[in-house]
Coordinates of C-alpha atoms and ligand atoms in Angstrom, one line a residue:
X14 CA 0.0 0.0 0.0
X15 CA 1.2 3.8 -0.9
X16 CA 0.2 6.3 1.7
X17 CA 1.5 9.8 2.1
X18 CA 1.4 10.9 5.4
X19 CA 1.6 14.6 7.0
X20 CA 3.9 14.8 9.9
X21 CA 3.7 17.6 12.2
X22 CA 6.0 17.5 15.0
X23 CA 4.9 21.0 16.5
X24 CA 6.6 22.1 19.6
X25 CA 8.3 20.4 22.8
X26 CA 8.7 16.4 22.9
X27 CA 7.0 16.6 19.5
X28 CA 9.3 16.0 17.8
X29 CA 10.9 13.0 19.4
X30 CA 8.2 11.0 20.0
X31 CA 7.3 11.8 16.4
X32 CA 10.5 10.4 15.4
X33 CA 9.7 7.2 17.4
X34 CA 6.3 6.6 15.5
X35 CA 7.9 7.4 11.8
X36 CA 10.9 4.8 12.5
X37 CA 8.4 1.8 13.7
X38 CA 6.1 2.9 10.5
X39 CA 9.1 2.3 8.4
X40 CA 10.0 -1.0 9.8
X41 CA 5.9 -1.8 9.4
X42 CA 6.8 -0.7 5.7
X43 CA 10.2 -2.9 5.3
X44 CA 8.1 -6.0 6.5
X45 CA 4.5 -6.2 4.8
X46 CA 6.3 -4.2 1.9
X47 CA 4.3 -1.1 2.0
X48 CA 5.1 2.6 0.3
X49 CA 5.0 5.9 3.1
X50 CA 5.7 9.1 2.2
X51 CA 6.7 11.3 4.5
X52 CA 6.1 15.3 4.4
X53 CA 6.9 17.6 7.2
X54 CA 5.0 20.7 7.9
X55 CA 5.1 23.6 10.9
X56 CA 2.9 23.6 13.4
X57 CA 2.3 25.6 16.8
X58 CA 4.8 28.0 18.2
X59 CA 7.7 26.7 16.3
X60 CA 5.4 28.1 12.9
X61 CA 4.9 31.1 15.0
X62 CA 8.5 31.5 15.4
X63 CA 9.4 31.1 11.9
X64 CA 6.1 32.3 10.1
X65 CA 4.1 34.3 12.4
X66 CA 1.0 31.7 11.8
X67 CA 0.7 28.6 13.8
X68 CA -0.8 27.3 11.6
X69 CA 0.7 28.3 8.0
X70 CA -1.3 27.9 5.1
X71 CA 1.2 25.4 3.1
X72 CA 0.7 23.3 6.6
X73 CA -3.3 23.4 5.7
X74 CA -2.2 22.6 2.1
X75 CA 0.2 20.0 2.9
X76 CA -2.5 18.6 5.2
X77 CA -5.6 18.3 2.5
X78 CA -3.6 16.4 0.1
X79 CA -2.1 14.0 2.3
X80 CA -3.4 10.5 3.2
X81 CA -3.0 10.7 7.0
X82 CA -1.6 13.5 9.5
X83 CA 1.0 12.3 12.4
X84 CA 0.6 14.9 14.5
X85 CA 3.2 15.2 17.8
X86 CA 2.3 18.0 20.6
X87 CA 1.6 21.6 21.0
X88 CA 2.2 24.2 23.3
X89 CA 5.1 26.4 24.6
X90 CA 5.1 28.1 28.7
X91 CA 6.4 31.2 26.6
X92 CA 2.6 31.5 25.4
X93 CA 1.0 29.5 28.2
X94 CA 2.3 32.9 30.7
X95 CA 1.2 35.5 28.5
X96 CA -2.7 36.3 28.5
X97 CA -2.0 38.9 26.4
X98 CA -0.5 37.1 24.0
X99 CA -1.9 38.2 20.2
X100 CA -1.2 34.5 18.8
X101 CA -1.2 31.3 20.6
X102 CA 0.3 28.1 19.5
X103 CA -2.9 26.1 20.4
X104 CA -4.6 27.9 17.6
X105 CA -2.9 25.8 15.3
X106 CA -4.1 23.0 16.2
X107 CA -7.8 24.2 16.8
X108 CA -7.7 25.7 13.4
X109 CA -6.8 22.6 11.4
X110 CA -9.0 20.1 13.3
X111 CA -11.9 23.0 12.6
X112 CA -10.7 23.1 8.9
X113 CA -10.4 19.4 8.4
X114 CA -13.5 18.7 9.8
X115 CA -12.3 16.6 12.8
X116 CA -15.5 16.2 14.4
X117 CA -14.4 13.1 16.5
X118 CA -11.6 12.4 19.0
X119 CA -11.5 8.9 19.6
X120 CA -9.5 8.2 23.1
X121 CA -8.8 4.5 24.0
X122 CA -8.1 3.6 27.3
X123 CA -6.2 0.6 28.6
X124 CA -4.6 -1.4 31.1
X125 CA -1.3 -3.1 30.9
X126 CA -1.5 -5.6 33.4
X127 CA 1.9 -5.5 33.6
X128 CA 2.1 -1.9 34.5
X129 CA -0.8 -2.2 37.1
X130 CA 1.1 -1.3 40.0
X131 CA 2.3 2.0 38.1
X132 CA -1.1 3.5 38.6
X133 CA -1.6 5.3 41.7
X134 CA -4.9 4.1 42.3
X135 CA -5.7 0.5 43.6
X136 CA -5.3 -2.6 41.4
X137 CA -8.8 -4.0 42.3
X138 CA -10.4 -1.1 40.6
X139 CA -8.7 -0.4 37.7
X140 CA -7.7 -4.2 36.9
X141 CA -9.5 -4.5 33.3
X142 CA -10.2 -0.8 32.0
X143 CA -11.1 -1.1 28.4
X144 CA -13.3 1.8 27.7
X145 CA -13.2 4.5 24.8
X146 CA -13.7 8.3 25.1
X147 CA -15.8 9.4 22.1
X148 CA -14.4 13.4 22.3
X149 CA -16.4 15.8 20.0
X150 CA -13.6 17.7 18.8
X151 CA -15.0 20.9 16.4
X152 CA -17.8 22.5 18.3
X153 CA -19.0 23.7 21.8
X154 CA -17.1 26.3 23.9
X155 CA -13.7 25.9 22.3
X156 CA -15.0 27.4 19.1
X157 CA -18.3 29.7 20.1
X158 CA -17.5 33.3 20.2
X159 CA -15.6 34.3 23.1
X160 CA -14.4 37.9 23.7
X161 CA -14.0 40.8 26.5
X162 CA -16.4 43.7 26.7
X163 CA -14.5 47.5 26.7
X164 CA -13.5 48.3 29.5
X165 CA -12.2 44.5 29.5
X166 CA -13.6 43.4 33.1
X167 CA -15.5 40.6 31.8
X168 CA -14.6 38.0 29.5
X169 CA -17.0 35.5 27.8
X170 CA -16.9 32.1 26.0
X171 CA -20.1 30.8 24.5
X172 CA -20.8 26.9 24.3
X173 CA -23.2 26.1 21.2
X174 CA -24.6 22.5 19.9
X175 CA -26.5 21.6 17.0
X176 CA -28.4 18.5 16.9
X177 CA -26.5 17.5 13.7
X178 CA -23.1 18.2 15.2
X179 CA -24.4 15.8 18.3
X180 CA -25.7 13.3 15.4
X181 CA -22.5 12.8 13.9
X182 CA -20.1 12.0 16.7
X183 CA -23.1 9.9 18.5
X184 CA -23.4 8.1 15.2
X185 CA -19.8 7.0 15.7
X186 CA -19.8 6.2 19.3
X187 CA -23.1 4.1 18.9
X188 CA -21.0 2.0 16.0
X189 CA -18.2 1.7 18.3
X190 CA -20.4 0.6 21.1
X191 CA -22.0 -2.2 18.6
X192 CA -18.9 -3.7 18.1
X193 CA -17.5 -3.4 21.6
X194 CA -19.1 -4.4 24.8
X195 CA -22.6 -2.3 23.6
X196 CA -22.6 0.0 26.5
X197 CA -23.0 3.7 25.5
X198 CA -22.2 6.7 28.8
X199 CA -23.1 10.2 27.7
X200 CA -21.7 12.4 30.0
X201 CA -23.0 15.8 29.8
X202 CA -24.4 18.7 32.6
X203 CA -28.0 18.4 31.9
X204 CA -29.0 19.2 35.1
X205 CA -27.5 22.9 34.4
X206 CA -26.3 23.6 30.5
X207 CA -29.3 23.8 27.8
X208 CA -26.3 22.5 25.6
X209 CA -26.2 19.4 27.4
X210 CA -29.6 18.9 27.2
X211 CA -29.5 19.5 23.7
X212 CA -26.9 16.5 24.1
X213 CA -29.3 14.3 25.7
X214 CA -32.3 14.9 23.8
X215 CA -30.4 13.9 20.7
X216 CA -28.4 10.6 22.1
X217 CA -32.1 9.5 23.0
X218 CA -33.8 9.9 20.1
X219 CA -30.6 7.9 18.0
X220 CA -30.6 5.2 21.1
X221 CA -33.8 4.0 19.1
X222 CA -31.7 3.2 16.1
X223 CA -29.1 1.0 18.1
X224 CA -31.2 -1.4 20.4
X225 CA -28.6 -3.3 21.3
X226 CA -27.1 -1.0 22.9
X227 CA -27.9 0.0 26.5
X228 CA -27.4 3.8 26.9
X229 CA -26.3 5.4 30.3
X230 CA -26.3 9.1 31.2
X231 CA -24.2 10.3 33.6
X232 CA -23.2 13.9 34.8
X233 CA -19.6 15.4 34.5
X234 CA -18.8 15.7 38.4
X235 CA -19.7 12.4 38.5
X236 CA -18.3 10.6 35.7
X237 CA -15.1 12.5 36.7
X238 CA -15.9 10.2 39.7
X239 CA -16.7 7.1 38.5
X240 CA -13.6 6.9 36.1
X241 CA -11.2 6.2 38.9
X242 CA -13.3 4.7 41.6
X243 CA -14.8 2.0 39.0
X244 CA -13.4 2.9 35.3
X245 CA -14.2 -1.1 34.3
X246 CA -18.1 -0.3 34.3
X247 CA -17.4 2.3 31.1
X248 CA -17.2 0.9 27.4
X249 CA -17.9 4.3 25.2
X250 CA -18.2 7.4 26.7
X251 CA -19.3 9.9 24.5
X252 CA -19.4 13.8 25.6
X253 CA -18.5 17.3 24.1
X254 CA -15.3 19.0 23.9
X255 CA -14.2 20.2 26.9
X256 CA -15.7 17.9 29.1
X257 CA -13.7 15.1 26.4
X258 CA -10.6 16.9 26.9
X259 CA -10.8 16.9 31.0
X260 CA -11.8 13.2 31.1
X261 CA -9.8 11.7 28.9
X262 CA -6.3 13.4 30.8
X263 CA -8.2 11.7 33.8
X264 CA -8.8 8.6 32.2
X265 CA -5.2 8.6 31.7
X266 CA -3.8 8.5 35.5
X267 CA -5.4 5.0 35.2
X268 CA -2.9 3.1 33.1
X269 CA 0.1 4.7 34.8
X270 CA 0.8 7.4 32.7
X271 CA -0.4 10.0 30.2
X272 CA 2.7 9.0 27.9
X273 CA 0.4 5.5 26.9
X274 CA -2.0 7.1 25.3
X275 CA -3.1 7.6 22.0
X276 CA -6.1 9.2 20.1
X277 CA -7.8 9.5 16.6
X278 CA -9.4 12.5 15.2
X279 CA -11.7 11.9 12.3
X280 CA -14.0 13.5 10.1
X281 CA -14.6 14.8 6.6
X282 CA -11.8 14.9 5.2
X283 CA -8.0 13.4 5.8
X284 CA -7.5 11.9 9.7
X285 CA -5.4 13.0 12.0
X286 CA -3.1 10.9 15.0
X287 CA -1.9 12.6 18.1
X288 CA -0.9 11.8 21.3
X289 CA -3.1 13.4 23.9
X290 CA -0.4 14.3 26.0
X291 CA 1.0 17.8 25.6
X292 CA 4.3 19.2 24.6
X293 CA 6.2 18.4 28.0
X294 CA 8.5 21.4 27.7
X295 CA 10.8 20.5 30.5
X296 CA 11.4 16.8 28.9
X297 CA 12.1 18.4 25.6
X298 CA 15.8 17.6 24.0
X299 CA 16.5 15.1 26.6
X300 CA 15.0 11.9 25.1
X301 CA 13.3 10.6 28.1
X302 CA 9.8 11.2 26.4
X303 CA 7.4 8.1 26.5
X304 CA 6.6 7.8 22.8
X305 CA 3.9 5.0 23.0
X306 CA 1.7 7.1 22.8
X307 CA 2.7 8.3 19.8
X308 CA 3.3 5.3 18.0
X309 CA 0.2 3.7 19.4
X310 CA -1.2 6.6 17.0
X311 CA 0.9 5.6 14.6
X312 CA -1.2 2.2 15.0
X313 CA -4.4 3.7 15.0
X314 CA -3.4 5.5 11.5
X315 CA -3.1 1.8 10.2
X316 CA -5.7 0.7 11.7
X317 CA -7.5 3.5 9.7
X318 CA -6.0 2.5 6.4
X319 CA -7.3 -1.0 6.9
X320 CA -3.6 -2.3 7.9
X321 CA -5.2 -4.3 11.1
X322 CA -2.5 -6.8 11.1
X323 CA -0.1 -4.4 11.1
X324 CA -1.3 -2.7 13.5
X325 CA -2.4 -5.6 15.7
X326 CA 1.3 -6.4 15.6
X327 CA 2.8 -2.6 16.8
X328 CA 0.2 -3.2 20.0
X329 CA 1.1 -7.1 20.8
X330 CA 4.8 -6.3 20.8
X331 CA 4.2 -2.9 22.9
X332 CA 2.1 -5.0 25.3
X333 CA 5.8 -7.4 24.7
X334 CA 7.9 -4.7 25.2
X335 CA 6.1 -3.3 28.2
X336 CA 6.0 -6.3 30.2
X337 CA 9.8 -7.1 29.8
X338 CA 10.0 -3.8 31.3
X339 CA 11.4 -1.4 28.7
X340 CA 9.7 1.6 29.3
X341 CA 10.8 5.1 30.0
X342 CA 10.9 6.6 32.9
X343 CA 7.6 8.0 33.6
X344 CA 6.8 4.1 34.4
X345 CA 9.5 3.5 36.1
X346 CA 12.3 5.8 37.7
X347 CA 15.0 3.0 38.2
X348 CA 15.4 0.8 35.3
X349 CA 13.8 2.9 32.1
X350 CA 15.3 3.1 28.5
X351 CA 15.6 6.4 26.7
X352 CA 12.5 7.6 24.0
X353 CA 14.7 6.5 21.4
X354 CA 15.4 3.6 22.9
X355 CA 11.8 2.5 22.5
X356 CA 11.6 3.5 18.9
X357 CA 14.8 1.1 18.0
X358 CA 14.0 -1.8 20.0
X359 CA 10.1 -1.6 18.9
X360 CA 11.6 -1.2 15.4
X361 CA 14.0 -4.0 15.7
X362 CA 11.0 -6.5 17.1
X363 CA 8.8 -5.6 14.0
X364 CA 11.8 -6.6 11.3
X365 CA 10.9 -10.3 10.8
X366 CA 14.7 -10.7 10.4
X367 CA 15.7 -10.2 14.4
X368 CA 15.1 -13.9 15.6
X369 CA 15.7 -12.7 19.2
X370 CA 16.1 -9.2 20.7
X371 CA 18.5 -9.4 23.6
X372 CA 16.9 -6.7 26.0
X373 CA 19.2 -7.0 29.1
X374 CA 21.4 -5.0 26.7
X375 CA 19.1 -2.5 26.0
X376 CA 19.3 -1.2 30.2
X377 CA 22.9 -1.0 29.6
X378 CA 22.5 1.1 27.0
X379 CA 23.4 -0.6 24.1
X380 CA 21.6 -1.9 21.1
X381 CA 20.0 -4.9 21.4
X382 CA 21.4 -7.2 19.2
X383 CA 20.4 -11.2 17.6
Ligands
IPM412 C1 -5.8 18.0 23.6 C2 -5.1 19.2 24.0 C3 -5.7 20.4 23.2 C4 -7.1 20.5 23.5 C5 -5.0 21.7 23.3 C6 -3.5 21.6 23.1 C7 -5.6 22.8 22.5 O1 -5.2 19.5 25.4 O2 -5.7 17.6 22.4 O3 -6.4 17.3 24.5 O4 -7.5 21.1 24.5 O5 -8.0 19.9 22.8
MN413 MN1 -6.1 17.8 26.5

C-alpha cells in the first residue's frame, strides 16, 4: 500500500516522539512491503517563530492532500504565561481540526497488566479498563465566540450544539459501542447547561436506532468520579469538547501514565493521530519522552488504512515490550530506557529478520542485538 502521510512535530517532545512513530512505521513498511511518504509541515509556536501563523497555510495545504496527518504535541510556557498574547500556539491545532472537519476524537483507554502497579490508584479497581472516550472535537465552547467587553472586566466564552453536530459523533460512538461491549455513557451537565440537554435529547432519540445497545447518562462531576473509583463499568463514553478533553487526561492516571495514550481524530476529510499528551517542555531535548503514545497513533493511523494486522502487531509487541520492562521513565524511575530507545528496540522486534532481541542489553544502553 502507498500512503503519504503529514507529519507535524509542533513544539516540545513533538518532535521526538514523532521520530519514534515514523521509525516503527518504516520497519511496518520494510516487512509487509508497504510505500510511506513522508512530508513535514510547521505547526504551533515553532510556525509562529518562523512564520508568524501557527498554523501556516502550506501546513493546511500539505494537510488536505495527504493520506494521513501524524501529529506530535503543541504548546510552549512562553505562550502559556502571557494572556495577552496576540497568537497562541494552540490555535494551530484548533484551526486545522476546525478546517479538516475533525468532528471526532477517539481516546482509547487501557490497562497493561503488567504496568498495574504503576497506577496510583488500587489494582482492584482499575484491573480490566477497556473503555473509549468518544471526544467531539470541532464545536461547543472551544469554538463559540468568546471575547471581552471595553472596559475588559468581563470576558465571555459561549458553548453552542447543533443537533447534527451531536448526530454525527453519537453516530460514531453508537457503532463503536456495537462492536464493543454495547454500553453507550453520555456524560453531559443536563442538570444545568441547555447544551447538554440538547446532548441528551439527541443521544435518546438515536438510542432508538441502536437497540442493542444500552445507553447510560451520567453527569460530568460524576463521571469525573466514576472513572477512577470503577473505570471497568465504562465501554464508550461519549461527551462534548471540553468535558472530552478533562476526562480523557483523567482517564489517563489509570494506566500509569499519560505517555500511553493515543487518540484519533476523524472526520470529513484526511484523519489526524496525536498523542493526547501535551508538549512536556521540560522533557524536551533530553530523550526521556514516553513515545507510545505516539506510536500507538501511529497504529491507530493503520488501523484506519485498513492495515489491522499491522497494526495488531505494533500493539502485541508494545504489550511485549512493556512487560519485559522497557519503558521510559515515567513508568519506572530506576530501570527505564531512553524515548529513542523504545523506537529502535520496537523497530527491531517488528523486522521479521531479528530472531531474538536481547533486552538486558538495552538497560545497559546498548543496542540490542540477535
Ligand atoms: C488535547 C489538548 C488540546 C485540547 C490543546 C493543546 C488545544 O489538550 O488535544 O487534548 O484542549 O484539545
Ligand atoms: Mn487535552
Amino acid at each position: 500500500m502507498k500512503k503519504k502521510i503529514a507529519v507535524l512535530p509542533g513544539d516540545g517532545i513533538g518532535p521526538e516522539v514523532t521520530k519514534q512513530a515514523v521509525k516503527v512505521l518504516d520497519a511496518i513498511a520494510h516487512r509487509f512491503g508497504h510505500e510511506f511518504e513522508y512530508k513535514k509541515g510547521l505547526v504551533g509556536a515553532v510556525a509562529i517563530e518562523e512564520t508568524g501563523d501557527p498554523l501556516p497555510e502550506e501546513t493546511l495545504d500539505l494537510c488536505e492532500k495527504s493520506d494521513a496527518i501524524l501529529f506530535g504535541a503543541i504548546g510552549d510556557p512562553k505562550y502559556d504565561n502571557d494572556p495577552s498574547a496576540k497568537v497562541r500556539p494552540e490555535e494551530g491545532l484548533l484551526r486545522l481540526r476546525k478546517s479538516l472537519g475533525l468532528f471526532a476524537n477517539i481516546r482509547p483507554v487501557k490497562t497493561y497488566q503488567s504496568l498495574i502497579d504503576r497506577s496510583p490508584l488500587k489494582k482492584e479497581r482499575i484491573e480490566g479498563t477497556d473503555l473509549v472516550v468518544y471526544r467531539e472535537l470541532t464545536g461547543g465552547i472551544y469554538f463559540g465566540e468568546k471575547g471581552r467587553s471595553e472596559d475588559g472586566e468581563t470576558a465571555y466564552d459561549h458553548c453552542t450544539y447543533s443537533v447534527e453536530e451531536i448526530e454525527r459523533v453519537a453516530e460514531l460512538a453508537f457503532e463503536a459501542a456495537q462492536n464493543r461491549r454495547k454500553k453507550l455513557t453520555l456524560v453531559d451537565k443536563a442538570n444545568v447547561l441547555e447544551t447538554s440537554r440538547l446532548w441528551r435529547q439527541t443521544v435518546q432519540a438515536k438510542a432508538a436506532n441502536y437497540p442493542d445497545v444500552e445507553v447510560e447518562y451520567l453527569f460530568v462531576d460524576n463521571a469525573a468520579m466514576q472513572i477512577i473509583l470503577r473505570p471497568n463499568q465504562f465501554d464508550v463514553i461519549l461527551t462534548e469538547n471540553m468535558f472530552g478533553d478533562i476526562i480523557s487526561d483523567e482517564s489517563s492516571v489509570i494506566t500509569g501514565s499519560i505517555g500511553l495514550l493515543p487518540s484519533a481524530s476523524i472526520g470529513e476529510k484526511t484523519s489526524l493521530f496525536e498523542p493526547i499528551h501535551g508538549s512536556f517542555p521540560q522533557a524536551a531535548g533530553k530523550d526521556i519522552a514516553n513515545p507510545i503514545a505516539a506510536i500507538l497513533s501511529a497504529a491507530m493511523m493503520l488501523d484506519h488504512f485498513g492495515l489491522k494486522e499491522e497494526a495488531d502487531l505494533i500493539n502485541s509487541n508494545i504489550d511485549f515490550m512493556v512487560k519485559k520492562g522497557l519503558v521510559t521513565q515515567d513508568l519506572d524511575s530506576h530501570n527505564f530506557v531512553t524515548c529513542s530507545k523504545v523506537g529502535d528496540a520496537l523497530s527491531l522486534l517488528l523486522d521479521q529478520t531479528i530472531a531474538e532481541v536481547r533486552f538486558e542489553n538495552m538497560f545497559e544502553g546498548k543496542l540490542p542485538v540477535i
